[in-house]
Tab-separated table of C-alpha atoms in Angstrom:
chain	number	residue	atom	x	y	z
A	99	MET	CA	65.562	43.528	116.974
A	100	SER	CA	67.328	44.684	113.487
A	101	LYS	CA	65.441	48.244	114.741
A	102	LYS	CA	67.336	48.700	117.794
A	103	LYS	CA	70.806	47.788	115.682
A	104	GLU	CA	69.995	50.580	113.312
A	105	SER	CA	68.391	53.287	116.021
A	106	THR	CA	72.039	52.758	118.156
A	107	GLN	CA	74.288	52.743	115.163
A	108	PRO	CA	73.904	56.512	114.404
A	109	GLU	CA	74.537	57.684	117.785
A	110	GLU	CA	77.707	55.441	118.078
A	111	GLU	CA	78.652	57.086	114.923
A	112	ILE	CA	78.002	60.430	116.170
A	113	LYS	CA	80.066	59.870	119.864
A	114	ASP	CA	82.852	58.463	117.635
A	115	GLU	CA	82.879	61.747	115.324
A	116	THR	CA	83.218	63.941	118.229
A	117	THR	CA	85.697	62.257	120.584
A	118	GLN	CA	87.931	61.931	117.220
A	119	GLU	CA	87.674	65.566	116.844
A	120	GLU	CA	88.405	66.415	120.553
A	121	THR	CA	91.475	63.852	120.158
A	122	ALA	CA	92.341	65.714	117.020
A	123	GLU	CA	92.398	69.254	119.009
A	124	ASN	CA	94.232	67.606	122.039
A	125	GLU	CA	96.794	66.429	119.817
A	126	ALA	CA	97.226	69.623	117.780
A	127	VAL	CA	97.663	71.654	120.976
A	128	GLU	CA	100.243	68.875	122.666
A	129	GLU	CA	101.694	68.672	119.178
A	130	ASN	CA	102.080	72.715	118.993
A	131	PRO	CA	103.119	74.048	121.913
A	132	LEU	CA	103.406	77.208	120.716
A	133	GLU	CA	99.053	77.350	119.923
A	134	LYS	CA	99.442	76.469	123.840
A	135	GLU	CA	101.370	79.503	124.683
A	136	LEU	CA	99.553	81.656	122.531
A	137	ALA	CA	96.198	80.610	124.348
A	138	ASP	CA	97.824	81.465	127.470
A	139	THR	CA	98.954	84.618	126.582
A	140	LYS	CA	95.707	85.813	124.975
A	141	GLU	CA	94.219	84.833	128.331
A	142	GLN	CA	96.686	86.820	130.334
A	143	LEU	CA	95.977	89.836	127.941
A	144	LEU	CA	92.438	89.451	128.105
A	145	ARG	CA	92.748	89.605	132.045
A	146	VAL	CA	95.076	92.558	132.352
A	147	THR	CA	93.179	94.057	129.975
A	148	ALA	CA	90.092	94.289	132.107
A	149	GLU	CA	92.055	94.567	135.086
A	150	TYR	CA	93.163	97.637	133.779
A	151	ALA	CA	89.861	98.835	132.455
A	152	ASN	CA	88.286	98.040	135.953
A	153	PHE	CA	91.660	100.423	137.769
A	154	ARG	CA	90.706	103.197	135.550
A	155	LYS	CA	87.109	103.505	136.212
A	156	ARG	CA	88.128	102.858	140.002
A	157	SER	CA	90.603	105.744	139.889
A	158	GLU	CA	88.118	108.310	138.252
A	159	LYS	CA	85.522	107.579	140.830
A	160	GLU	CA	88.116	108.323	144.035
A	161	LYS	CA	89.516	111.158	142.145
A	162	ASN	CA	86.091	112.342	141.751
A	163	ASP	CA	84.880	111.561	145.266
A	164	SER	CA	87.980	113.170	146.663
A	165	PHE	CA	87.271	116.640	144.335
A	166	THR	CA	83.404	116.341	145.667
A	167	PHE	CA	84.799	116.026	149.443
A	168	ALA	CA	87.290	118.840	149.169
A	169	THR	CA	85.091	121.044	147.758
A	170	ALA	CA	82.379	120.010	150.598
A	171	LYS	CA	84.791	120.960	153.365
A	172	ALA	CA	85.907	124.449	151.755
A	173	VAL	CA	82.044	124.935	151.358
A	174	GLY	CA	80.990	124.422	154.847
A	175	GLU	CA	84.060	126.452	156.462
A	176	ILE	CA	82.899	129.404	154.322
A	177	LEU	CA	79.253	129.057	155.172
A	178	THR	CA	79.432	130.341	158.685
A	179	VAL	CA	80.561	133.839	156.682
A	180	VAL	CA	77.365	133.793	154.546
A	181	ASP	CA	75.316	133.320	157.535
A	182	ASN	CA	76.859	136.364	159.487
A	183	LEU	CA	76.642	138.397	156.576
A	184	GLU	CA	72.808	137.242	156.042
A	185	ARG	CA	72.595	138.174	159.125
A	186	ALA	CA	73.891	141.690	159.098
A	187	LEU	CA	71.974	142.617	155.950
A	188	ALA	CA	68.763	141.495	157.929
A	189	SER	CA	69.693	143.883	160.111
A	190	GLU	CA	67.370	146.877	160.749
A	191	HIS	CA	69.444	149.150	163.155
A	192	GLU	CA	71.441	151.929	161.861
A	193	ASP	CA	74.433	151.636	164.367
A	194	TYR	CA	77.402	152.539	161.977
A	195	GLU	CA	80.064	151.625	164.689
A	196	GLY	CA	78.175	148.292	165.263
A	197	LEU	CA	77.713	147.945	161.431
A	198	LYS	CA	81.490	148.140	161.168
A	199	LYS	CA	82.446	145.841	164.133
A	200	GLY	CA	80.078	143.087	162.756
A	201	VAL	CA	81.723	143.385	159.373
A	202	GLN	CA	85.275	143.338	160.752
A	203	MET	CA	84.257	140.194	162.856
A	204	THR	CA	82.569	138.566	159.650
A	205	PHE	CA	85.735	139.272	157.906
A	206	ASP	CA	88.221	137.739	160.549
A	207	GLY	CA	86.135	134.556	160.293
A	208	LEU	CA	86.378	134.323	156.718
A	209	MET	CA	90.294	134.599	156.975
A	210	ALA	CA	90.247	131.598	160.059
A	211	SER	CA	88.075	129.727	157.517
A	212	LEU	CA	90.687	130.457	154.887
A	213	GLU	CA	93.191	129.458	157.147
A	214	LYS	CA	91.539	125.813	158.515
A	215	ILE	CA	91.553	124.834	154.666
A	216	GLY	CA	95.084	125.786	153.976
A	217	VAL	CA	94.948	128.871	152.080
A	218	THR	CA	97.839	131.839	153.164
A	219	VAL	CA	97.806	135.590	152.595
A	220	TYR	CA	101.136	137.612	150.955
A	221	GLY	CA	102.085	140.283	149.641
A	222	GLU	CA	103.004	143.138	152.091
A	223	PRO	CA	104.958	146.326	151.627
A	224	GLY	CA	108.459	145.927	152.430
A	225	GLU	CA	108.857	142.066	150.953
A	226	GLN	CA	111.123	140.852	148.125
A	227	PHE	CA	109.095	141.193	144.663
A	228	ASP	CA	109.257	137.587	143.102
A	229	PRO	CA	107.378	137.072	139.894
A	230	ASN	CA	106.420	133.846	140.697
A	231	PHE	CA	104.121	135.341	143.337
A	232	HIS	CA	103.741	138.631	142.378
A	233	ASN	CA	102.326	140.849	139.689
A	234	ALA	CA	104.251	144.361	139.074
A	235	VAL	CA	101.787	146.756	137.819
A	236	MET	CA	103.619	150.054	138.783
A	237	HIS	CA	107.168	150.728	139.124
A	238	VAL	CA	108.707	153.546	141.169
A	239	GLU	CA	112.163	154.793	141.376
A	240	ASP	CA	113.388	155.622	145.325
A	241	ASP	CA	117.189	155.501	145.807
A	242	SER	CA	115.861	155.025	149.724
A	243	LEU	CA	114.678	151.686	148.932
A	244	GLU	CA	116.665	148.603	147.560
A	245	ALA	CA	115.781	147.086	144.385
A	246	ASN	CA	113.049	145.056	143.899
A	247	VAL	CA	111.176	145.578	146.838
A	248	ILE	CA	107.203	145.950	147.009
A	249	THR	CA	106.030	149.703	148.110
A	250	ASP	CA	102.539	149.285	147.587
A	251	VAL	CA	99.896	146.495	147.543
A	252	PHE	CA	96.704	146.764	145.261
A	253	GLN	CA	95.515	143.353	145.835
A	254	LYS	CA	96.664	140.453	148.110
A	255	GLY	CA	97.742	137.428	147.063
A	256	TYR	CA	96.540	133.771	147.566
A	257	LYS	CA	98.170	130.616	147.981
A	258	ILE	CA	97.182	127.100	149.010
A	259	ASN	CA	100.874	125.477	149.849
A	260	ASP	CA	102.945	126.398	146.950
A	261	LYS	CA	100.703	126.820	144.333
A	262	VAL	CA	99.263	130.429	143.656
A	263	VAL	CA	96.130	130.717	143.542
A	264	ARG	CA	95.903	134.423	142.783
A	265	PRO	CA	99.007	136.448	142.416
A	266	ALA	CA	99.455	139.642	144.542
A	267	MET	CA	99.094	143.054	142.342
A	268	VAL	CA	102.136	145.179	143.749
A	269	LYS	CA	104.044	148.271	142.999
A	270	THR	CA	107.852	147.655	143.189
A	271	ALA	CA	110.369	150.300	143.627
A	272	ASN	CA	113.790	150.203	141.850
């Protein structure tokens, strides 16, 4: 019988020590509300940090997906033009007028495709010069024209909404 008492005593002592430590920790937290507030604040900070990291990853993925989608849409519109040019090059006819008509139709299809994806063309003779949209490479003095009027267009400009893709290269008067 004495052996049983000896074997059970250490277990009870261990349980008592554990219970005393837990009680001491609980009392310390209860006694010091700042410790509890600090622990809560740390937990909130960890949660907010994790949420922000997830948000950042999700935003980056959405940005990449939207860029890929927009690029695919633009390329899809232009592929019909590529197909028409391939057919024109494969043709073995020496009909100049037919070739010219085919190139004109291909050009018209390309311009329609660009219009579908929101690209607009600008820069025509007679328009008012705007340094935000035009690049003046030449200047001519002509009293019959108003100041800052475009006289010639060497290269048309292209924009999407109000963002310039390529400025128009022009010649201005006065």
